[in-house]
Amino acid sequence: MATTSIDPSHATLSVTEHEHCLHVELVRPEKKNAIDAAMAAELHGVCERLEASPKTLVISGSGGVFAAGADLAEMRQRRSPEALAGINSFLFRRIHQLPMPVIAAVDGWALGGGAELAYAADFRIASVNARFGNPEVGLGIAAAAGGSWRLRELVGEPMAKHILLAGRILDAQESLASGLVTEVVEPDELLRSAFRLVDQIANGAPTAVRLTKALMNMPESAHPVVDNMAQALLFESTEKFERMTAFLEKRNARNS
């Protein structure tokens, strides 16, 4: 898979473009990739790029850590206006709502805001060293950037409460058993596994992938109207006719 590095001006991210995806590596090794305002701004820039030119997004962390939370030195200084501004919550919502799927490749710690960033992805792949947790209540705050509700949707209410209220840390195998991650691999296989998933997604028709993700994010009250509208668009697409024709021709050739 050919790659081209882009945006060398980033201070907290390493961004590489692949044929079917954009790979973003969090790079603040001295802070264990903690998410600060500069990283949040740069991630917004990545979102702007992917909203304009949709591709699957792969997010990973450098130095054997995904992200050990939000930057506490910044968080300690924030007051109610910053909380109401939703600095991380709006960013993670934007990431979750990107047109194409988002894959979090998690090695080592994913804590607090780092865990919430992973929860915002469509897929989470973990190395055997991965650890997920939300220690916010121990710091006098809440997991208010999606953790308080996304985690419940991902692992169920009892497990979510154990993590959010009692500080339970999930290791890689517990994360797999709970459904939080879809695969556990050795650290040196993590990105290869993520890119394999990228290729599997790329086998689908891009418009169909985008609309299917959008449908899955719709509230229950919107169905089945939005499903029928999406299908109406797809029924008129060139992709549908080309792919169905190729499938039928291949099947007929096998049967002849």
PDB file of C-alpha atoms in Angstrom:
ATOM      1  CA  MET A   1       0.000   0.000   0.000  1.00  0.00           C
ATOM      2  CA  ALA A   2       1.793   3.141  -1.209  1.00  0.00           C
ATOM      3  CA  THR A   3       2.048   5.979   1.266  1.00  0.00           C
ATOM      4  CA  THR A   4       2.801   9.669   1.179  1.00  0.00           C
ATOM      5  CA  SER A   5       3.508  11.721   4.312  1.00  0.00           C
ATOM      6  CA  ILE A   6       1.628  14.990   4.529  1.00  0.00           C
ATOM      7  CA  ASP A   7       1.349  18.011   6.824  1.00  0.00           C
ATOM      8  CA  PRO A   8       4.859  17.954   8.325  1.00  0.00           C
ATOM      9  CA  SER A   9       3.943  21.128  10.212  1.00  0.00           C
ATOM     10  CA  HIS A  10       1.891  19.159  12.755  1.00  0.00           C
ATOM     11  CA  ALA A  11       3.341  19.458  16.243  1.00  0.00           C
ATOM     12  CA  THR A  12       1.385  16.658  17.938  1.00  0.00           C
ATOM     13  CA  LEU A  13       0.425  14.332  15.068  1.00  0.00           C
ATOM     14  CA  SER A  14       2.123  12.316  12.380  1.00  0.00           C
ATOM     15  CA  VAL A  15      -0.230  12.122   9.399  1.00  0.00           C
ATOM     16  CA  THR A  16       0.323   9.715   6.521  1.00  0.00           C
ATOM     17  CA  GLU A  17      -1.908   9.216   3.505  1.00  0.00           C
ATOM     18  CA  HIS A  18      -2.422   5.693   2.167  1.00  0.00           C
ATOM     19  CA  GLU A  19      -4.408   4.613  -0.851  1.00  0.00           C
ATOM     20  CA  HIS A  20      -7.582   3.879   1.103  1.00  0.00           C
ATOM     21  CA  CYS A  21      -7.037   5.639   4.423  1.00  0.00           C
ATOM     22  CA  LEU A  22      -5.421   8.392   6.396  1.00  0.00           C
ATOM     23  CA  HIS A  23      -3.233   7.215   9.273  1.00  0.00           C
ATOM     24  CA  VAL A  24      -2.927   9.618  12.196  1.00  0.00           C
ATOM     25  CA  GLU A  25      -0.436   8.848  14.950  1.00  0.00           C
ATOM     26  CA  LEU A  26      -0.648  10.781  18.215  1.00  0.00           C
ATOM     27  CA  VAL A  27       2.858  12.036  18.986  1.00  0.00           C
ATOM     28  CA  ARG A  28       3.398  13.558  22.415  1.00  0.00           C
ATOM     29  CA  PRO A  29       5.664  10.872  23.874  1.00  0.00           C
ATOM     30  CA  GLU A  30       6.824  13.038  26.768  1.00  0.00           C
ATOM     31  CA  LYS A  31       3.176  13.292  27.888  1.00  0.00           C
ATOM     32  CA  LYS A  32       2.166   9.743  26.891  1.00  0.00           C
ATOM     33  CA  ASN A  33       0.174  11.259  24.020  1.00  0.00           C
ATOM     34  CA  ALA A  34      -2.142  13.169  26.364  1.00  0.00           C
ATOM     35  CA  ILE A  35      -4.656  15.212  24.386  1.00  0.00           C
ATOM     36  CA  ASP A  36      -4.073  18.951  24.778  1.00  0.00           C
ATOM     37  CA  ALA A  37      -5.598  21.945  22.990  1.00  0.00           C
ATOM     38  CA  ALA A  38      -2.951  21.852  20.248  1.00  0.00           C
ATOM     39  CA  MET A  39      -3.654  18.188  19.488  1.00  0.00           C
ATOM     40  CA  ALA A  40      -7.404  18.828  19.514  1.00  0.00           C
ATOM     41  CA  ALA A  41      -6.956  21.659  16.997  1.00  0.00           C
ATOM     42  CA  GLU A  42      -4.827  19.466  14.744  1.00  0.00           C
ATOM     43  CA  LEU A  43      -7.376  16.642  14.930  1.00  0.00           C
ATOM     44  CA  HIS A  44     -10.063  19.118  13.871  1.00  0.00           C
ATOM     45  CA  GLY A  45      -7.873  19.860  10.860  1.00  0.00           C
ATOM     46  CA  VAL A  46      -7.741  16.149  10.049  1.00  0.00           C
ATOM     47  CA  CYS A  47     -11.541  15.990  10.293  1.00  0.00           C
ATOM     48  CA  GLU A  48     -11.885  18.949   7.931  1.00  0.00           C
ATOM     49  CA  ARG A  49      -9.684  17.160   5.409  1.00  0.00           C
ATOM     50  CA  LEU A  50     -11.635  13.899   5.653  1.00  0.00           C
ATOM     51  CA  GLU A  51     -14.999  15.642   5.451  1.00  0.00           C
ATOM     52  CA  ALA A  52     -13.871  17.195   2.170  1.00  0.00           C
ATOM     53  CA  SER A  53     -12.142  14.067   0.808  1.00  0.00           C
ATOM     54  CA  PRO A  54     -13.592  11.033   2.632  1.00  0.00           C
ATOM     55  CA  LYS A  55     -11.310   8.133   3.490  1.00  0.00           C
ATOM     56  CA  THR A  56     -11.176   5.647   6.333  1.00  0.00           C
ATOM     57  CA  LEU A  57      -9.256   7.054   9.315  1.00  0.00           C
ATOM     58  CA  VAL A  58      -6.796   4.986  11.361  1.00  0.00           C
ATOM     59  CA  ILE A  59      -5.736   6.491  14.707  1.00  0.00           C
ATOM     60  CA  SER A  60      -2.832   5.096  16.741  1.00  0.00           C
ATOM     61  CA  GLY A  61      -0.453   6.318  19.419  1.00  0.00           C
ATOM     62  CA  SER A  62       3.321   6.526  19.530  1.00  0.00           C
ATOM     63  CA  GLY A  63       5.707   4.974  22.034  1.00  0.00           C
ATOM     64  CA  GLY A  64       3.576   1.997  23.033  1.00  0.00           C
ATOM     65  CA  VAL A  65       0.743   4.192  24.349  1.00  0.00           C
ATOM     66  CA  PHE A  66      -2.518   5.175  22.651  1.00  0.00           C
ATOM     67  CA  ALA A  67      -3.349   8.212  24.803  1.00  0.00           C
ATOM     68  CA  ALA A  68      -3.094   8.466  28.567  1.00  0.00           C
ATOM     69  CA  GLY A  69      -6.003  10.876  28.853  1.00  0.00           C
ATOM     70  CA  ALA A  70      -6.430  14.596  28.439  1.00  0.00           C
ATOM     71  CA  ASP A  71      -3.558  16.872  29.429  1.00  0.00           C
ATOM     72  CA  LEU A  72      -4.113  17.326  33.180  1.00  0.00           C
ATOM     73  CA  ALA A  73      -2.006  20.470  33.387  1.00  0.00           C
ATOM     74  CA  GLU A  74      -4.453  22.111  30.980  1.00  0.00           C
ATOM     75  CA  MET A  75      -7.517  20.447  32.505  1.00  0.00           C
ATOM     76  CA  ARG A  76      -6.690  21.722  35.972  1.00  0.00           C
ATOM     77  CA  GLN A  77      -6.850  25.312  34.704  1.00  0.00           C
ATOM     78  CA  ARG A  78     -10.126  24.918  32.833  1.00  0.00           C
ATOM     79  CA  ARG A  79     -13.310  26.338  34.338  1.00  0.00           C
ATOM     80  CA  SER A  80     -17.005  26.189  33.503  1.00  0.00           C
ATOM     81  CA  PRO A  81     -16.799  28.119  30.191  1.00  0.00           C
ATOM     82  CA  GLU A  82     -14.310  25.563  28.848  1.00  0.00           C
ATOM     83  CA  ALA A  83     -16.501  22.694  30.043  1.00  0.00           C
ATOM     84  CA  LEU A  84     -19.542  24.195  28.324  1.00  0.00           C
ATOM     85  CA  ALA A  85     -17.493  24.679  25.153  1.00  0.00           C
ATOM     86  CA  GLY A  86     -17.100  20.876  24.972  1.00  0.00           C
ATOM     87  CA  ILE A  87     -13.516  20.991  23.718  1.00  0.00           C
ATOM     88  CA  ASN A  88     -13.104  17.216  23.616  1.00  0.00           C
ATOM     89  CA  SER A  89     -16.742  16.143  23.376  1.00  0.00           C
ATOM     90  CA  PHE A  90     -17.384  18.087  20.169  1.00  0.00           C
ATOM     91  CA  LEU A  91     -14.098  16.869  18.685  1.00  0.00           C
ATOM     92  CA  PHE A  92     -14.894  13.220  19.422  1.00  0.00           C
ATOM     93  CA  ARG A  93     -18.409  13.665  18.068  1.00  0.00           C
ATOM     94  CA  ARG A  94     -16.938  15.101  14.864  1.00  0.00           C
ATOM     95  CA  ILE A  95     -14.571  12.134  14.583  1.00  0.00           C
ATOM     96  CA  HIS A  96     -17.426   9.692  15.166  1.00  0.00           C
ATOM     97  CA  GLN A  97     -19.488  11.380  12.464  1.00  0.00           C
ATOM     98  CA  LEU A  98     -16.800  11.341   9.770  1.00  0.00           C
ATOM     99  CA  PRO A  99     -18.209  10.074   6.455  1.00  0.00           C
ATOM    100  CA  MET A 100     -16.067   6.921   6.317  1.00  0.00           C
ATOM    101  CA  PRO A 101     -15.251   4.486   9.143  1.00  0.00           C
ATOM    102  CA  VAL A 102     -12.745   5.266  11.904  1.00  0.00           C
ATOM    103  CA  ILE A 103     -10.397   2.596  13.312  1.00  0.00           C
ATOM    104  CA  ALA A 104      -8.597   3.022  16.638  1.00  0.00           C
ATOM    105  CA  ALA A 105      -5.456   0.872  16.832  1.00  0.00           C
ATOM    106  CA  VAL A 106      -4.798   0.770  20.575  1.00  0.00           C
ATOM    107  CA  ASP A 107      -1.467  -0.186  22.071  1.00  0.00           C
ATOM    108  CA  GLY A 108      -0.847   0.336  25.784  1.00  0.00           C
ATOM    109  CA  TRP A 109      -2.863   2.784  27.833  1.00  0.00           C
ATOM    110  CA  ALA A 110      -6.107   4.365  26.602  1.00  0.00           C
ATOM    111  CA  LEU A 111      -7.296   6.303  29.628  1.00  0.00           C
ATOM    112  CA  GLY A 112      -9.791   9.085  30.230  1.00  0.00           C
ATOM    113  CA  GLY A 113      -9.988  11.256  27.130  1.00  0.00           C
ATOM    114  CA  GLY A 114      -7.773   8.763  25.317  1.00  0.00           C
ATOM    115  CA  ALA A 115     -10.296   6.014  25.992  1.00  0.00           C
ATOM    116  CA  GLU A 116     -13.128   8.316  24.928  1.00  0.00           C
ATOM    117  CA  LEU A 117     -11.315   8.977  21.647  1.00  0.00           C
ATOM    118  CA  ALA A 118     -11.151   5.219  21.082  1.00  0.00           C
ATOM    119  CA  TYR A 119     -14.843   4.850  22.000  1.00  0.00           C
ATOM    120  CA  ALA A 120     -15.680   7.395  19.277  1.00  0.00           C
ATOM    121  CA  ALA A 121     -14.163   5.139  16.604  1.00  0.00           C
ATOM    122  CA  ASP A 122     -16.229   2.625  14.651  1.00  0.00           C
ATOM    123  CA  PHE A 123     -13.688  -0.152  15.267  1.00  0.00           C
ATOM    124  CA  ARG A 124     -11.160  -0.749  18.026  1.00  0.00           C
ATOM    125  CA  ILE A 125      -8.274  -3.169  17.508  1.00  0.00           C
ATOM    126  CA  ALA A 126      -6.052  -3.787  20.533  1.00  0.00           C
ATOM    127  CA  SER A 127      -2.561  -5.048  21.119  1.00  0.00           C
ATOM    128  CA  VAL A 128      -2.068  -7.539  23.941  1.00  0.00           C
ATOM    129  CA  ASN A 129      -0.721  -4.592  25.975  1.00  0.00           C
ATOM    130  CA  ALA A 130      -3.854  -2.456  25.644  1.00  0.00           C
ATOM    131  CA  ARG A 131      -5.543  -1.142  28.763  1.00  0.00           C
ATOM    132  CA  PHE A 132      -8.803   0.852  28.789  1.00  0.00           C
ATOM    133  CA  GLY A 133     -10.069   2.893  31.705  1.00  0.00           C
ATOM    134  CA  ASN A 134     -11.838   6.047  32.829  1.00  0.00           C
ATOM    135  CA  PRO A 135     -10.364   7.377  36.087  1.00  0.00           C
ATOM    136  CA  GLU A 136     -12.179  10.726  35.860  1.00  0.00           C
ATOM    137  CA  VAL A 137     -14.213  10.448  39.071  1.00  0.00           C
ATOM    138  CA  GLY A 138     -10.982   9.945  41.007  1.00  0.00           C
ATOM    139  CA  LEU A 139      -9.870  13.332  39.665  1.00  0.00           C
ATOM    140  CA  GLY A 140     -13.103  15.067  40.600  1.00  0.00           C
ATOM    141  CA  ILE A 141     -14.589  15.205  37.105  1.00  0.00           C
ATOM    142  CA  ALA A 142     -16.805  13.057  34.855  1.00  0.00           C
ATOM    143  CA  ALA A 143     -16.154  11.158  31.639  1.00  0.00           C
ATOM    144  CA  ALA A 144     -18.026  13.890  29.804  1.00  0.00           C
ATOM    145  CA  ALA A 145     -16.531  13.549  26.321  1.00  0.00           C
ATOM    146  CA  GLY A 146     -18.699  10.573  25.382  1.00  0.00           C
ATOM    147  CA  GLY A 147     -17.571   8.013  27.940  1.00  0.00           C
ATOM    148  CA  SER A 148     -20.667   8.341  30.104  1.00  0.00           C
ATOM    149  CA  TRP A 149     -22.914   7.087  27.297  1.00  0.00           C
ATOM    150  CA  ARG A 150     -20.788   5.606  24.490  1.00  0.00           C
ATOM    151  CA  LEU A 151     -19.186   3.087  26.828  1.00  0.00           C
ATOM    152  CA  ARG A 152     -22.608   1.875  27.976  1.00  0.00           C
ATOM    153  CA  GLU A 153     -23.599   1.292  24.351  1.00  0.00           C
ATOM    154  CA  LEU A 154     -20.389  -0.621  23.694  1.00  0.00           C
ATOM    155  CA  VAL A 155     -20.076  -2.905  26.731  1.00  0.00           C
ATOM    156  CA  GLY A 156     -23.445  -2.710  28.494  1.00  0.00           C
ATOM    157  CA  GLU A 157     -24.517  -0.827  31.600  1.00  0.00           C
ATOM    158  CA  PRO A 158     -23.081  -3.084  34.361  1.00  0.00           C
ATOM    159  CA  MET A 159     -19.578  -3.137  32.896  1.00  0.00           C
ATOM    160  CA  ALA A 160     -19.710   0.565  32.019  1.00  0.00           C
ATOM    161  CA  LYS A 161     -20.635   1.436  35.600  1.00  0.00           C
ATOM    162  CA  HIS A 162     -17.771  -0.692  36.924  1.00  0.00           C
ATOM    163  CA  ILE A 163     -15.348   1.236  34.714  1.00  0.00           C
ATOM    164  CA  LEU A 164     -16.824   4.714  35.143  1.00  0.00           C
ATOM    165  CA  LEU A 165     -17.817   4.603  38.819  1.00  0.00           C
ATOM    166  CA  ALA A 166     -15.348   2.148  40.351  1.00  0.00           C
ATOM    167  CA  GLY A 167     -12.301   2.727  38.171  1.00  0.00           C
ATOM    168  CA  ARG A 168     -12.020  -0.750  36.690  1.00  0.00           C
ATOM    169  CA  ILE A 169      -9.299  -1.125  34.042  1.00  0.00           C
ATOM    170  CA  LEU A 170      -9.958  -3.551  31.186  1.00  0.00           C
ATOM    171  CA  ASP A 171      -7.009  -5.422  29.746  1.00  0.00           C
ATOM    172  CA  ALA A 172      -6.949  -6.571  26.135  1.00  0.00           C
ATOM    173  CA  GLN A 173      -8.653  -9.947  26.673  1.00  0.00           C
ATOM    174  CA  GLU A 174     -11.344  -8.428  28.907  1.00  0.00           C
ATOM    175  CA  SER A 175     -11.923  -5.773  26.251  1.00  0.00           C
ATOM    176  CA  LEU A 176     -12.339  -8.495  23.630  1.00  0.00           C
ATOM    177  CA  ALA A 177     -14.718 -10.500  25.814  1.00  0.00           C
ATOM    178  CA  SER A 178     -16.839  -7.425  26.531  1.00  0.00           C
ATOM    179  CA  GLY A 179     -17.081  -6.463  22.860  1.00  0.00           C
ATOM    180  CA  LEU A 180     -15.135  -3.241  23.293  1.00  0.00           C
ATOM    181  CA  VAL A 181     -12.536  -4.395  20.754  1.00  0.00           C
ATOM    182  CA  THR A 182     -12.925  -6.700  17.771  1.00  0.00           C
ATOM    183  CA  GLU A 183      -9.423  -8.176  17.693  1.00  0.00           C
ATOM    184  CA  VAL A 184      -6.341  -8.592  19.909  1.00  0.00           C
ATOM    185  CA  VAL A 185      -2.936  -8.927  18.267  1.00  0.00           C
ATOM    186  CA  GLU A 186       0.740  -8.615  19.095  1.00  0.00           C
ATOM    187  CA  PRO A 187       2.043  -5.016  19.097  1.00  0.00           C
ATOM    188  CA  ASP A 188       4.025  -5.453  15.881  1.00  0.00           C
ATOM    189  CA  GLU A 189       0.864  -6.714  14.152  1.00  0.00           C
ATOM    190  CA  LEU A 190      -1.393  -3.878  15.290  1.00  0.00           C
ATOM    191  CA  LEU A 191      -1.110  -1.517  12.332  1.00  0.00           C
ATOM    192  CA  ARG A 192      -1.004  -4.370   9.830  1.00  0.00           C
ATOM    193  CA  SER A 193      -4.276  -5.614  11.286  1.00  0.00           C
ATOM    194  CA  ALA A 194      -5.779  -2.123  11.075  1.00  0.00           C
ATOM    195  CA  PHE A 195      -4.722  -1.791   7.437  1.00  0.00           C
ATOM    196  CA  ARG A 196      -6.193  -5.210   6.639  1.00  0.00           C
ATOM    197  CA  LEU A 197      -9.497  -3.924   7.973  1.00  0.00           C
ATOM    198  CA  VAL A 198      -9.078  -0.799   5.842  1.00  0.00           C
ATOM    199  CA  ASP A 199      -8.709  -3.020   2.767  1.00  0.00           C
ATOM    200  CA  GLN A 200     -11.796  -5.032   3.727  1.00  0.00           C
ATOM    201  CA  ILE A 201     -13.798  -1.809   4.007  1.00  0.00           C
ATOM    202  CA  ALA A 202     -12.387  -0.661   0.665  1.00  0.00           C
ATOM    203  CA  ASN A 203     -13.886  -3.765  -0.984  1.00  0.00           C
ATOM    204  CA  GLY A 204     -17.295  -2.190  -0.509  1.00  0.00           C
ATOM    205  CA  ALA A 205     -18.744   0.494  -2.740  1.00  0.00           C
ATOM    206  CA  PRO A 206     -17.652   3.809  -1.172  1.00  0.00           C
ATOM    207  CA  THR A 207     -21.083   5.445  -1.384  1.00  0.00           C
ATOM    208  CA  ALA A 208     -22.749   2.367   0.094  1.00  0.00           C
ATOM    209  CA  VAL A 209     -20.218   2.317   2.950  1.00  0.00           C
ATOM    210  CA  ARG A 210     -20.799   6.005   3.687  1.00  0.00           C
ATOM    211  CA  LEU A 211     -24.580   5.723   3.628  1.00  0.00           C
ATOM    212  CA  THR A 212     -24.577   2.540   5.726  1.00  0.00           C
ATOM    213  CA  LYS A 213     -22.471   4.258   8.401  1.00  0.00           C
ATOM    214  CA  ALA A 214     -24.809   7.263   8.301  1.00  0.00           C
ATOM    215  CA  LEU A 215     -27.857   5.014   8.680  1.00  0.00           C
ATOM    216  CA  MET A 216     -26.322   3.299  11.702  1.00  0.00           C
ATOM    217  CA  ASN A 217     -25.856   6.696  13.369  1.00  0.00           C
ATOM    218  CA  MET A 218     -29.486   7.720  12.832  1.00  0.00           C
ATOM    219  CA  PRO A 219     -31.949   7.670  15.755  1.00  0.00           C
ATOM    220  CA  GLU A 220     -34.451   4.837  15.797  1.00  0.00           C
ATOM    221  CA  SER A 221     -37.301   7.248  15.053  1.00  0.00           C
ATOM    222  CA  ALA A 222     -35.754   8.046  11.663  1.00  0.00           C
ATOM    223  CA  HIS A 223     -36.083   4.460  10.431  1.00  0.00           C
ATOM    224  CA  PRO A 224     -37.275   3.107   8.017  1.00  0.00           C
ATOM    225  CA  VAL A 225     -37.757   6.390   6.142  1.00  0.00           C
ATOM    226  CA  VAL A 226     -34.040   7.202   5.996  1.00  0.00           C
ATOM    227  CA  ASP A 227     -33.225   3.619   5.006  1.00  0.00           C
ATOM    228  CA  ASN A 228     -35.593   3.812   2.044  1.00  0.00           C
ATOM    229  CA  MET A 229     -34.210   7.194   0.994  1.00  0.00           C
ATOM    230  CA  ALA A 230     -30.624   5.929   1.157  1.00  0.00           C
ATOM    231  CA  GLN A 231     -31.553   2.818  -0.801  1.00  0.00           C
ATOM    232  CA  ALA A 232     -33.298   4.953  -3.435  1.00  0.00           C
ATOM    233  CA  LEU A 233     -30.060   6.877  -3.975  1.00  0.00           C
ATOM    234  CA  LEU A 234     -28.017   3.687  -4.148  1.00  0.00           C
ATOM    235  CA  PHE A 235     -30.439   2.024  -6.569  1.00  0.00           C
ATOM    236  CA  GLU A 236     -29.643   4.791  -9.078  1.00  0.00           C
ATOM    237  CA  SER A 237     -25.870   4.682  -8.564  1.00  0.00           C
ATOM    238  CA  THR A 238     -23.360   3.578 -11.188  1.00  0.00           C
ATOM    239  CA  GLU A 239     -21.604   1.533  -8.501  1.00  0.00           C
ATOM    240  CA  LYS A 240     -24.708  -0.583  -7.970  1.00  0.00           C
ATOM    241  CA  PHE A 241     -25.176  -1.404 -11.654  1.00  0.00           C
ATOM    242  CA  GLU A 242     -21.488  -2.127 -12.264  1.00  0.00           C
ATOM    243  CA  ARG A 243     -21.063  -4.313  -9.180  1.00  0.00           C
ATOM    244  CA  MET A 244     -24.292  -6.275  -9.661  1.00  0.00           C
ATOM    245  CA  THR A 245     -23.565  -6.790 -13.349  1.00  0.00           C
ATOM    246  CA  ALA A 246     -20.057  -8.050 -12.578  1.00  0.00           C
ATOM    247  CA  PHE A 247     -21.412 -10.404  -9.908  1.00  0.00           C
ATOM    248  CA  LEU A 248     -24.085 -11.840 -12.223  1.00  0.00           C
ATOM    249  CA  GLU A 249     -21.639 -12.255 -15.100  1.00  0.00           C
ATOM    250  CA  LYS A 250     -19.165 -14.063 -12.840  1.00  0.00           C
ATOM    251  CA  ARG A 251     -21.894 -16.359 -11.482  1.00  0.00           C
ATOM    252  CA  ASN A 252     -23.189 -17.126 -14.967  1.00  0.00           C
ATOM    253  CA  ALA A 253     -19.666 -17.906 -16.147  1.00  0.00           C
ATOM    254  CA  ARG A 254     -19.221 -20.394 -13.283  1.00  0.00           C
ATOM    255  CA  ASN A 255     -22.520 -22.071 -14.078  1.00  0.00           C
ATOM    256  CA  SER A 256     -22.009 -22.289 -17.830  1.00  0.00           C
TER     257      SER A 256
END
